[in-house]
Amino acid sequence: EVTNSDLLAISGFRLVIFNLPDDVTVNNATGTTEQDLYFIDWLQPVEPTQSVILTVEYLRPSGDLNFNPDCLLEFMTSPGPPRTGSFQLDHFSPLSGEFFLIEWTADIGRLYCVEWSEDMKNWIRSGEPIFAVTTNVQWIDDGPPKTPSLPLARPRRFYRIVEK
């Protein structure tokens, strides 16, 4: 959670993540620095006393969660131009035999909704809209409360991404 405790709004910020083991990656990183450190950019103004909650998604093939990364916060003087264009579905695959991962290219600062269907006629919105803080957004269907059951427990489930 990042809170602006200043009297003035900030244009945005960059969260730089370091002291990670060599085999750990940040799945939802905006990019990496010249020193190969992962970062996540927040390209929206943050008003005084406003808080922003970021989720950092770590991936470690071994599954060992015994590490303690450090973070550095850099304030931006201007958020820069947002990406333009449409989003595309980049990746989808089953995870650990029960869950399903969807990944798409997004425009930073836009809201996206994941919808699912079992017949491609009746679409149901899954949870709250997702605010794209990076150009690479991932969503995992891990069953309730996002969807009524584990995705691979059904004969078929279709997904689509809708810009809100």
Coordinates of C-alpha atoms in Angstrom, one line a residue:
E1 CA 0.0 0.0 0.0
V2 CA 1.3 3.4 -1.0
T3 CA -0.1 6.5 0.7
N4 CA 0.5 10.0 -0.4
S5 CA 1.2 11.8 2.9
D6 CA 2.2 15.0 1.2
L7 CA 0.1 18.1 0.9
L8 CA 0.3 18.0 -2.9
A9 CA -0.8 15.3 -5.4
I10 CA 1.9 13.2 -7.1
S11 CA 1.7 12.4 -10.8
G12 CA 2.5 8.7 -10.3
F13 CA 5.2 6.5 -8.9
R14 CA 7.4 3.5 -9.7
L15 CA 7.8 0.7 -7.2
V16 CA 11.3 -0.9 -7.7
I17 CA 11.7 -4.4 -6.3
F18 CA 15.1 -5.7 -5.4
N19 CA 16.9 -8.3 -3.3
L20 CA 15.1 -11.2 -5.0
P21 CA 16.6 -14.6 -5.3
D22 CA 17.9 -15.4 -8.9
D23 CA 15.1 -17.8 -9.6
V24 CA 12.3 -15.4 -8.6
T25 CA 10.5 -13.3 -11.2
V26 CA 7.7 -10.7 -10.9
N27 CA 4.9 -11.7 -13.1
N28 CA 3.0 -8.4 -13.2
A29 CA 6.1 -6.1 -13.6
T30 CA 5.9 -3.2 -15.9
G31 CA 9.5 -3.9 -16.9
T32 CA 13.0 -4.0 -15.6
T33 CA 15.6 -1.4 -14.9
E34 CA 19.1 -1.2 -16.5
Q35 CA 20.3 -3.1 -13.4
D36 CA 17.7 -5.9 -14.1
L37 CA 15.5 -4.9 -11.2
Y38 CA 11.7 -5.4 -11.6
F39 CA 9.4 -2.4 -11.3
I40 CA 5.7 -1.6 -11.4
D41 CA 4.6 1.8 -12.6
W42 CA 1.5 3.6 -11.3
L43 CA 0.7 6.1 -14.0
Q44 CA -2.2 7.9 -12.3
P45 CA -2.2 10.9 -10.0
V46 CA -2.4 10.1 -6.2
E47 CA -4.1 12.9 -4.3
P48 CA -3.0 13.9 -0.7
T49 CA -4.0 11.2 1.8
Q50 CA -5.0 8.9 -1.0
S51 CA -3.7 5.3 -0.9
V52 CA -3.0 2.9 -3.7
I53 CA -2.8 -0.9 -3.1
L54 CA -0.6 -2.8 -5.5
T55 CA -0.3 -6.6 -5.7
V56 CA 3.1 -7.9 -6.6
E57 CA 2.9 -11.4 -8.1
Y58 CA 6.1 -13.4 -7.6
L59 CA 6.8 -16.6 -9.5
R60 CA 9.4 -19.1 -8.2
P61 CA 9.5 -22.5 -9.9
S62 CA 10.5 -24.3 -6.7
G63 CA 7.5 -22.8 -4.9
D64 CA 9.7 -21.8 -1.9
L65 CA 8.3 -18.7 -0.4
N66 CA 11.2 -18.1 1.9
F67 CA 12.5 -14.8 0.6
N68 CA 12.1 -11.1 1.7
P69 CA 12.3 -8.7 -1.2
D70 CA 12.9 -5.0 -0.6
C71 CA 11.2 -2.1 -2.4
L72 CA 12.1 1.4 -3.4
L73 CA 9.5 4.0 -4.3
E74 CA 10.3 6.6 -6.9
F75 CA 7.9 9.5 -7.5
M76 CA 7.2 10.6 -11.1
T77 CA 7.1 14.2 -12.1
S78 CA 4.7 13.4 -14.9
P79 CA 3.0 10.1 -15.7
G80 CA 4.0 10.1 -19.3
P81 CA 1.8 9.3 -22.3
P82 CA -0.5 6.3 -21.8
R83 CA -0.3 3.4 -24.3
T84 CA -2.9 3.5 -27.0
G85 CA -4.5 0.8 -29.1
S86 CA -6.5 -2.3 -28.3
F87 CA -5.7 -5.1 -26.0
Q88 CA -5.1 -8.7 -27.1
L89 CA -5.2 -12.0 -25.3
D90 CA -1.6 -13.2 -25.1
H91 CA -1.7 -16.4 -23.1
F92 CA -4.1 -18.8 -21.4
S93 CA -3.3 -22.1 -19.8
P94 CA -4.2 -24.5 -17.0
L95 CA -2.3 -24.1 -13.7
S96 CA -1.6 -26.9 -11.2
G97 CA -4.4 -29.0 -12.7
E98 CA -7.3 -26.9 -11.1
F99 CA -6.9 -23.2 -12.0
F100 CA -6.8 -21.3 -15.3
L101 CA -4.5 -18.4 -16.2
I102 CA -5.5 -15.7 -18.7
E103 CA -3.0 -13.0 -19.7
W104 CA -3.6 -10.0 -22.0
T105 CA -1.9 -6.8 -23.2
A106 CA -3.7 -3.8 -21.8
D107 CA -3.6 0.0 -22.0
I108 CA -2.3 1.3 -18.7
G109 CA -4.9 3.2 -16.7
R110 CA -7.9 1.4 -18.3
L111 CA -10.4 -0.9 -16.6
Y112 CA -11.0 -4.4 -17.8
C113 CA -13.6 -7.0 -16.9
V114 CA -13.2 -10.8 -17.2
E115 CA -16.4 -12.5 -18.3
W116 CA -16.9 -16.3 -18.6
S117 CA -19.5 -18.5 -20.2
E118 CA -20.3 -22.2 -20.6
D119 CA -22.2 -21.7 -23.9
M120 CA -20.7 -18.5 -25.4
K121 CA -24.3 -17.0 -25.3
N122 CA -24.7 -16.2 -21.6
W123 CA -21.8 -14.2 -20.3
I124 CA -21.2 -13.6 -16.6
R125 CA -18.9 -10.9 -15.3
S126 CA -16.3 -12.2 -12.8
G127 CA -15.7 -10.0 -9.8
E128 CA -14.6 -6.4 -9.8
P129 CA -13.1 -4.6 -12.8
I130 CA -9.3 -4.8 -13.1
F131 CA -7.4 -1.6 -13.3
A132 CA -4.4 -2.0 -15.6
V133 CA -1.2 -0.7 -13.8
T134 CA 1.0 -2.4 -16.4
T135 CA 0.7 -3.4 -20.1
N136 CA 0.7 -7.0 -19.1
V137 CA -2.3 -8.1 -17.0
Q138 CA -2.9 -11.6 -15.6
W139 CA -6.0 -13.1 -14.1
I140 CA -6.5 -16.5 -12.6
D141 CA -9.8 -18.4 -12.4
D142 CA -9.4 -20.2 -9.1
G143 CA -13.1 -20.9 -8.6
P144 CA -15.2 -19.2 -6.0
P145 CA -15.8 -16.3 -5.5
K146 CA -14.7 -15.4 -9.0
T147 CA -16.6 -18.2 -10.7
P148 CA -19.0 -20.8 -9.1
S149 CA -16.6 -23.7 -9.5
L150 CA -13.1 -24.6 -10.4
P151 CA -12.7 -24.0 -14.1
L152 CA -11.4 -27.5 -15.0
A153 CA -14.3 -29.1 -13.0
R154 CA -16.6 -28.1 -15.9
P155 CA -16.7 -29.7 -19.3
R156 CA -15.9 -26.3 -20.9
R157 CA -15.6 -22.7 -19.9
F158 CA -15.0 -19.8 -22.3
Y159 CA -13.5 -16.4 -21.3
R160 CA -13.5 -12.9 -22.8
I161 CA -12.0 -9.6 -21.7
V162 CA -14.2 -6.5 -22.0
E163 CA -12.9 -3.0 -21.6
K164 CA -15.1 -1.1 -19.1

